[in-house]
């Protein structure tokens, strides 16, 4: 029986694990992909304290080193369900684990466009990660779809690799920080199209060759080797128990406690105003210290 199992090895889950381990609690971290989570897909971070600038994969690696240096027990596997009763049960494909407290730190995943060819063209011109796939389109013309911080930052990253980057925002303006947008606007190989909603992904011989988009009611076409999609995300909610939601996200109180007494949730999976690294780390710290206090009273 673990004191606490944490599902998700992003910055939120790892922070919680560090605090619990330092308090000498029996903690297990479960990650289905790469430690550091979404950080592994981020090209540049400029607002994380202690680093003037750092790449996402470098920060992810630092976090993984911290997991190992603190001798935090971890498993690389996918949690397929959870159950809650007198204790909490965490189901993996081949085993079931038990814990007193559970922290859900499963983050969110990129939202898809929902267009007919999208899944078929994944890896053949459709991507949700400029850092992972940008180099496949070196010196080519590409498009970035989206209007938020991620779209702008990743368009800037692509403008240093690709021949030309067209950014399509479905709104009349961007919804992002001014500084980074100004940097993008200075680039002479970037075109910005406002009020432009992508309506089809067109393929030839199994590869993306162009997209159609609707701009102010007029249907237009642009040739492109790739589209990088940054149009929001959907939280990774685990099946098994019905926790109270706020929209699509898990609802928590100020201790990061969900609607079930022994289940906490942290980071990008919870409902909040700002989804940022320092906030996710802070959530992990709050949940862990709340659980530590409760364990110490037992
Ligand atoms: C492109 C982009 C750029 C960004 N840039 C910045 C920035 O510059 N500054 C900033 O402060 N924030 C930035 N953010 C936001 C920030 O990265 C996130 O808020 C933060 O990393 C969220 O951390 P997390 O631990 O909650 O989630 P994640 O990092 O998503 O971690 C969740 C983990 O859970 C794992 N998981 C999911 N389901 C399961 C399962 N069933 N079993 C086991 N494991 C599972 C996933 O594999 C993943 O590793 C950016 C986000 C994006 C997408």
Short mmCIF file of C-alpha atoms and ligand atoms in Angstrom, two decimals:
data_model
loop_
_atom_site.label_atom_id
_atom_site.label_comp_id
_atom_site.label_asym_id
_atom_site.label_seq_id
_atom_site.Cartn_x
_atom_site.Cartn_y
_atom_site.Cartn_z
CA UNK A 1 0.00 0.00 0.00
CA UNK A 2 1.48 3.33 -1.07
CA UNK A 3 0.85 6.50 0.90
CA UNK A 4 0.34 8.28 -2.41
CA UNK A 5 0.35 7.38 -6.10
CA UNK A 6 0.78 10.20 -8.60
CA UNK A 7 -0.49 9.63 -12.14
CA UNK A 8 1.42 11.80 -14.62
CA UNK A 9 5.10 12.74 -14.66
CA UNK A 10 4.83 16.33 -15.88
CA UNK A 11 6.05 19.27 -13.78
CA UNK A 12 2.94 19.14 -11.55
CA UNK A 13 3.23 15.43 -10.75
CA UNK A 14 7.02 15.51 -10.30
CA UNK A 15 6.82 18.50 -7.92
CA UNK A 16 4.26 16.64 -5.79
CA UNK A 17 6.49 13.55 -5.82
CA UNK A 18 9.55 15.56 -4.65
CA UNK A 19 7.66 17.04 -1.67
CA UNK A 20 6.15 13.68 -0.64
CA UNK A 21 9.46 11.86 -0.94
CA UNK A 22 11.29 14.57 1.04
CA UNK A 23 8.67 14.12 3.80
CA UNK A 24 9.61 10.42 3.83
CA UNK A 25 6.27 9.18 2.46
CA UNK A 26 5.89 6.04 0.36
CA UNK A 27 5.19 7.56 -3.03
CA UNK A 28 4.97 6.15 -6.56
CA UNK A 29 4.99 8.19 -9.77
CA UNK A 30 3.44 6.66 -12.91
CA UNK A 31 4.15 8.16 -16.34
CA UNK A 32 2.89 6.74 -19.64
CA UNK A 33 5.32 8.60 -21.91
CA UNK A 34 8.33 10.78 -21.19
CA UNK A 35 9.09 12.35 -17.81
CA UNK A 36 8.52 16.09 -18.01
CA UNK A 37 5.30 15.63 -20.00
CA UNK A 38 4.32 18.43 -22.37
CA UNK A 39 7.64 20.19 -21.66
CA UNK A 40 9.20 17.78 -24.15
CA UNK A 41 7.19 19.52 -26.91
CA UNK A 42 8.03 23.14 -26.02
CA UNK A 43 10.78 24.88 -27.98
CA UNK A 44 11.58 27.80 -25.69
CA UNK A 45 10.64 28.87 -22.15
CA UNK A 46 11.46 32.39 -21.01
CA UNK A 47 9.30 32.80 -17.92
CA UNK A 48 10.44 29.99 -15.62
CA UNK A 49 12.26 31.42 -12.59
CA UNK A 50 15.94 30.57 -12.37
CA UNK A 51 16.43 30.19 -16.12
CA UNK A 52 16.77 33.26 -18.36
CA UNK A 53 15.83 30.91 -21.17
CA UNK A 54 15.62 27.12 -21.36
CA UNK A 55 14.28 24.60 -23.86
CA UNK A 56 11.38 22.39 -22.75
CA UNK A 57 13.35 19.13 -23.18
CA UNK A 58 16.24 20.51 -21.07
CA UNK A 59 13.86 21.45 -18.23
CA UNK A 60 12.19 18.03 -18.58
CA UNK A 61 15.58 16.34 -18.27
CA UNK A 62 16.40 18.39 -15.15
CA UNK A 63 13.10 17.23 -13.62
CA UNK A 64 13.84 13.61 -14.50
CA UNK A 65 17.31 13.96 -12.90
CA UNK A 66 15.59 15.28 -9.78
CA UNK A 67 13.31 12.22 -9.72
CA UNK A 68 16.36 9.95 -9.89
CA UNK A 69 18.50 11.96 -7.45
CA UNK A 70 15.69 11.88 -4.88
CA UNK A 71 15.30 8.09 -5.42
CA UNK A 72 11.61 8.57 -6.21
CA UNK A 73 10.04 5.24 -7.19
CA UNK A 74 8.49 5.44 -10.67
CA UNK A 75 6.91 3.21 -13.30
CA UNK A 76 6.70 3.96 -17.02
CA UNK A 77 3.24 2.62 -17.83
CA UNK A 78 -0.27 3.77 -18.70
CA UNK A 79 -2.95 3.98 -16.04
CA UNK A 80 -6.10 2.57 -17.63
CA UNK A 81 -8.52 3.22 -14.78
CA UNK A 82 -8.97 4.11 -11.15
CA UNK A 83 -11.31 2.92 -8.43
CA UNK A 84 -12.05 4.47 -5.06
CA UNK A 85 -13.29 2.73 -1.90
CA UNK A 86 -11.63 2.29 1.49
CA UNK A 87 -8.39 2.79 -0.46
CA UNK A 88 -7.73 3.93 -4.02
CA UNK A 89 -6.93 1.41 -6.74
CA UNK A 90 -4.86 2.29 -9.78
CA UNK A 91 -5.16 -0.08 -12.72
CA UNK A 92 -2.32 -0.76 -15.15
CA UNK A 93 -2.60 -3.27 -17.99
CA UNK A 94 -0.98 -6.09 -16.00
CA UNK A 95 -1.39 -5.11 -12.37
CA UNK A 96 -3.38 -3.16 -9.84
CA UNK A 97 -1.79 -0.89 -7.24
CA UNK A 98 -3.25 0.48 -4.02
CA UNK A 99 -2.77 3.78 -2.26
CA UNK A 100 -4.23 5.90 0.53
CA UNK A 101 -4.12 9.10 -1.52
CA UNK A 102 -4.12 9.62 -5.25
CA UNK A 103 -2.89 12.67 -7.17
CA UNK A 104 -4.10 13.04 -10.74
CA UNK A 105 -1.59 15.00 -12.81
CA UNK A 106 -2.41 13.75 -16.30
CA UNK A 107 -2.38 17.13 -18.08
CA UNK A 108 -4.12 17.83 -21.36
CA UNK A 109 -3.67 16.93 -24.98
CA UNK A 110 -3.71 19.01 -28.14
CA UNK A 111 -7.17 19.59 -29.57
CA UNK A 112 -7.69 18.38 -33.11
CA UNK A 113 -9.22 20.35 -35.96
CA UNK A 114 -11.84 17.66 -36.53
CA UNK A 115 -11.32 17.69 -40.31
CA UNK A 116 -11.74 14.55 -42.45
CA UNK A 117 -8.09 13.84 -43.42
CA UNK A 118 -6.57 14.88 -40.11
CA UNK A 119 -5.79 11.46 -38.56
CA UNK A 120 -4.70 9.98 -41.89
CA UNK A 121 -2.20 12.83 -42.48
CA UNK A 122 -0.69 12.72 -38.98
CA UNK A 123 3.08 12.53 -39.56
CA UNK A 124 2.50 13.27 -43.25
CA UNK A 125 1.98 16.98 -42.95
CA UNK A 126 -0.25 17.29 -39.88
CA UNK A 127 1.53 17.89 -36.56
CA UNK A 128 0.72 19.13 -33.07
CA UNK A 129 4.38 19.65 -32.09
CA UNK A 130 6.72 22.04 -33.93
CA UNK A 131 9.66 21.03 -31.78
CA UNK A 132 9.20 17.33 -32.60
CA UNK A 133 8.41 17.63 -36.32
CA UNK A 134 9.61 21.08 -37.49
CA UNK A 135 12.96 19.79 -38.79
CA UNK A 136 11.15 17.46 -41.25
CA UNK A 137 10.01 20.63 -43.04
CA UNK A 138 13.35 22.47 -43.19
CA UNK A 139 13.29 25.10 -45.98
CA UNK A 140 9.65 24.28 -46.82
CA UNK A 141 6.53 26.43 -46.59
CA UNK A 142 4.36 25.57 -43.58
CA UNK A 143 1.26 26.86 -41.78
CA UNK A 144 0.55 27.31 -38.08
CA UNK A 145 -3.11 27.25 -37.05
CA UNK A 146 -4.04 29.04 -33.84
CA UNK A 147 -4.20 32.39 -32.09
CA UNK A 148 -2.78 31.84 -28.60
CA UNK A 149 0.68 31.95 -27.00
CA UNK A 150 1.59 28.43 -28.13
CA UNK A 151 0.77 29.17 -31.79
CA UNK A 152 2.83 32.37 -31.77
CA UNK A 153 5.86 30.92 -29.92
CA UNK A 154 5.97 27.83 -32.11
CA UNK A 155 5.49 29.88 -35.32
CA UNK A 156 8.53 31.90 -34.27
CA UNK A 157 10.47 28.66 -33.76
CA UNK A 158 9.43 27.37 -37.20
CA UNK A 159 10.36 30.67 -38.88
CA UNK A 160 14.01 29.86 -38.07
CA UNK A 161 13.82 26.45 -39.79
CA UNK A 162 11.29 26.72 -42.58
CA UNK A 163 11.31 28.82 -45.74
CA UNK A 164 8.01 30.53 -45.01
CA UNK A 165 5.45 30.34 -42.20
CA UNK A 166 1.82 31.38 -42.61
CA UNK A 167 -0.09 31.77 -39.36
CA UNK A 168 -3.88 31.50 -39.61
CA UNK A 169 -5.83 32.99 -36.72
CA UNK A 170 -9.56 32.49 -36.83
CA UNK A 171 -9.97 35.73 -34.86
CA UNK A 172 -9.36 39.35 -35.97
CA UNK A 173 -6.36 39.41 -33.58
CA UNK A 174 -4.11 37.15 -31.50
CA UNK A 175 -4.85 36.21 -27.90
CA UNK A 176 -1.28 36.14 -26.64
CA UNK A 177 1.49 38.07 -24.89
CA UNK A 178 2.51 41.20 -26.78
CA UNK A 179 6.30 40.69 -26.59
CA UNK A 180 6.40 37.41 -28.44
CA UNK A 181 3.87 38.59 -31.03
CA UNK A 182 6.04 41.65 -31.76
CA UNK A 183 9.00 39.32 -32.32
CA UNK A 184 6.96 37.28 -34.80
CA UNK A 185 5.71 40.38 -36.63
CA UNK A 186 9.32 41.44 -37.27
CA UNK A 187 10.07 38.24 -39.21
CA UNK A 188 10.12 38.76 -42.97
CA UNK A 189 9.35 35.09 -43.75
CA UNK A 190 6.07 35.11 -41.77
CA UNK A 191 2.63 36.00 -43.11
CA UNK A 192 -0.33 36.40 -40.78
CA UNK A 193 -3.89 35.78 -41.94
CA UNK A 194 -6.66 36.97 -39.62
CA UNK A 195 -10.31 35.83 -39.61
CA UNK A 196 -9.12 32.65 -41.34
CA UNK A 197 -10.66 29.30 -40.48
CA UNK A 198 -9.16 26.16 -42.02
CA UNK A 199 -11.86 24.15 -43.79
CA UNK A 200 -9.99 21.28 -45.47
CA UNK A 201 -6.66 19.45 -45.53
CA UNK A 202 -5.85 18.46 -49.10
CA UNK A 203 -3.61 15.51 -49.90
CA UNK A 204 -1.75 14.12 -52.87
CA UNK A 205 -0.13 10.66 -52.73
CA UNK A 206 -0.83 10.44 -49.00
CA UNK A 207 0.87 13.76 -48.13
CA UNK A 208 -0.56 17.16 -47.25
CA UNK A 209 -0.12 19.58 -50.17
CA UNK A 210 -2.49 22.44 -49.41
CA UNK A 211 -5.27 23.68 -47.17
CA UNK A 212 -8.51 25.49 -47.87
CA UNK A 213 -9.52 28.23 -45.49
CA UNK A 214 -12.41 30.60 -45.18
CA UNK A 215 -11.44 34.25 -44.77
CA UNK A 216 -14.28 36.69 -44.18
CA UNK A 217 -16.70 34.39 -46.01
CA UNK A 218 -14.42 33.81 -49.00
CA UNK A 219 -13.02 30.31 -49.67
CA UNK A 220 -9.26 30.40 -50.36
CA UNK A 221 -6.42 27.90 -50.83
CA UNK A 222 -2.79 27.92 -49.79
CA UNK A 223 -0.07 25.44 -50.77
CA UNK A 224 1.75 24.06 -47.73
CA UNK A 225 3.92 21.08 -46.78
CA UNK A 226 2.67 21.02 -43.18
CA UNK A 227 0.17 22.40 -40.72
CA UNK A 228 1.10 22.76 -37.05
CA UNK A 229 -2.09 22.83 -35.03
CA UNK A 230 -2.28 24.93 -31.82
CA UNK A 231 -6.00 25.45 -31.26
CA UNK A 232 -6.33 24.50 -27.59
CA UNK A 233 -6.47 21.24 -25.70
CA UNK A 234 -8.59 18.62 -23.94
CA UNK A 235 -7.87 17.32 -20.40
CA UNK A 236 -6.85 13.66 -19.95
CA UNK A 237 -9.58 12.49 -17.57
CA UNK A 238 -9.11 8.89 -16.34
CA UNK A 239 -12.04 6.50 -16.42
CA UNK A 240 -13.38 4.67 -13.37
CA UNK A 241 -14.76 7.32 -11.06
CA UNK A 242 -16.99 10.30 -11.59
CA UNK A 243 -15.24 13.34 -10.18
CA UNK A 244 -16.94 16.72 -10.26
CA UNK A 245 -16.01 18.77 -13.33
CA UNK A 246 -15.95 22.45 -14.13
CA UNK A 247 -16.58 22.37 -17.86
CA UNK A 248 -14.19 19.72 -19.19
CA UNK A 249 -11.68 20.12 -16.35
CA UNK A 250 -11.53 18.61 -12.84
CA UNK A 251 -12.90 20.82 -10.09
CA UNK A 252 -10.64 21.17 -7.02
CA UNK A 253 -10.69 23.20 -3.81
CA UNK A 254 -7.82 25.39 -2.55
CA UNK A 255 -5.99 22.27 -1.31
CA UNK A 256 -6.25 20.69 -4.80
CA UNK A 257 -8.75 18.17 -3.43
CA UNK A 258 -11.33 16.85 -5.91
CA UNK A 259 -14.91 15.96 -5.03
CA UNK A 260 -13.56 12.71 -3.52
CA UNK A 261 -11.79 13.08 -0.15
CA UNK A 262 -8.62 11.10 -0.92
CA UNK A 263 -8.19 12.13 -4.56
CA UNK A 264 -6.32 15.31 -5.51
CA UNK A 265 -5.69 16.83 -8.93
CA UNK A 266 -2.98 19.24 -10.09
CA UNK A 267 -1.66 21.06 -13.14
CA UNK A 268 -3.27 21.29 -16.55
CA UNK A 269 -6.04 18.81 -15.75
CA UNK A 270 -7.81 21.14 -13.32
CA UNK A 271 -10.05 24.09 -14.02
CA UNK A 272 -8.15 27.39 -13.63
CA UNK A 273 -7.50 30.72 -15.34
CA UNK A 274 -3.86 30.31 -16.34
CA UNK A 275 -2.09 27.14 -17.45
CA UNK A 276 1.57 27.80 -16.77
CA UNK A 277 4.61 25.91 -15.46
CA UNK A 278 4.99 27.76 -12.15
CA UNK A 279 1.26 27.32 -11.50
CA UNK A 280 1.43 23.58 -12.19
CA UNK A 281 4.44 23.21 -9.87
CA UNK A 282 2.60 25.23 -7.20
CA UNK A 283 -0.45 22.93 -7.49
CA UNK A 284 1.82 19.91 -6.96
CA UNK A 285 3.35 21.47 -3.87
CA UNK A 286 -0.06 22.35 -2.36
CA UNK A 287 -1.54 18.88 -2.94
CA UNK A 288 1.55 17.13 -1.56
CA UNK A 289 1.76 19.26 1.60
CA UNK A 290 -1.95 18.80 2.26
CA UNK A 291 -1.56 15.02 1.94
CA UNK A 292 1.60 15.04 4.11
CA UNK A 293 -0.31 16.85 6.91
CA UNK A 294 -3.13 14.28 6.74
CA UNK A 295 -0.72 11.31 6.71
CA UNK A 296 1.15 12.75 9.73
CA UNK A 297 -2.11 12.88 11.71
CA UNK A 298 -2.96 9.19 11.03
C1 LIG B 1 3.35 24.60 -26.86
C2 LIG B 1 3.27 25.01 -25.40
C3 LIG B 1 4.11 26.01 -24.91
C4 LIG B 1 4.07 26.38 -23.56
N1 LIG B 1 4.92 27.34 -23.11
C5 LIG B 1 4.92 27.69 -21.80
C6 LIG B 1 5.84 28.67 -21.29
O1 LIG B 1 6.65 29.23 -22.03
N2 LIG B 1 5.77 28.97 -19.96
C7 LIG B 1 4.90 28.38 -19.09
O2 LIG B 1 4.92 28.69 -17.91
N3 LIG B 1 4.03 27.43 -19.54
C8 LIG B 1 4.02 27.07 -20.86
N4 LIG B 1 3.13 26.13 -21.31
C9 LIG B 1 2.19 25.50 -20.34
C10 LIG B 1 2.91 24.46 -19.46
O3 LIG B 1 3.78 23.72 -20.28
C11 LIG B 1 1.89 23.54 -18.77
O4 LIG B 1 0.98 24.34 -18.05
C12 LIG B 1 2.56 22.56 -17.80
O5 LIG B 1 3.69 21.95 -18.40
C13 LIG B 1 1.55 21.49 -17.37
O6 LIG B 1 2.17 20.52 -16.60
P1 LIG B 1 1.36 19.23 -16.09
O7 LIG B 1 2.32 18.46 -15.24
O8 LIG B 1 0.07 19.62 -15.52
O9 LIG B 1 0.99 18.41 -17.41
P2 LIG B 1 1.87 17.62 -18.49
O10 LIG B 1 3.22 18.18 -18.64
O11 LIG B 1 0.99 17.51 -19.68
O12 LIG B 1 2.05 16.18 -17.83
C14 LIG B 1 1.03 15.24 -17.77
C15 LIG B 1 1.65 13.86 -17.89
O13 LIG B 1 0.68 12.87 -17.59
C16 LIG B 1 0.96 11.74 -18.40
N5 LIG B 1 -0.27 10.94 -18.50
C17 LIG B 1 -1.44 11.29 -19.07
N6 LIG B 1 -2.33 10.27 -18.98
C18 LIG B 1 -1.69 9.26 -18.32
C19 LIG B 1 -2.07 7.94 -17.96
N7 LIG B 1 -3.29 7.46 -18.21
N8 LIG B 1 -1.15 7.17 -17.30
C20 LIG B 1 0.10 7.65 -17.02
N9 LIG B 1 0.51 8.89 -17.36
C21 LIG B 1 -0.37 9.69 -18.01
C22 LIG B 1 1.36 12.37 -19.75
O14 LIG B 1 2.11 11.45 -20.52
C23 LIG B 1 2.18 13.57 -19.30
O15 LIG B 1 3.55 13.28 -19.24
C24 LIG B 1 3.15 25.73 -22.67
C25 LIG B 1 2.31 24.73 -23.16
C26 LIG B 1 2.37 24.36 -24.51
C27 LIG B 1 1.46 23.26 -25.01
#
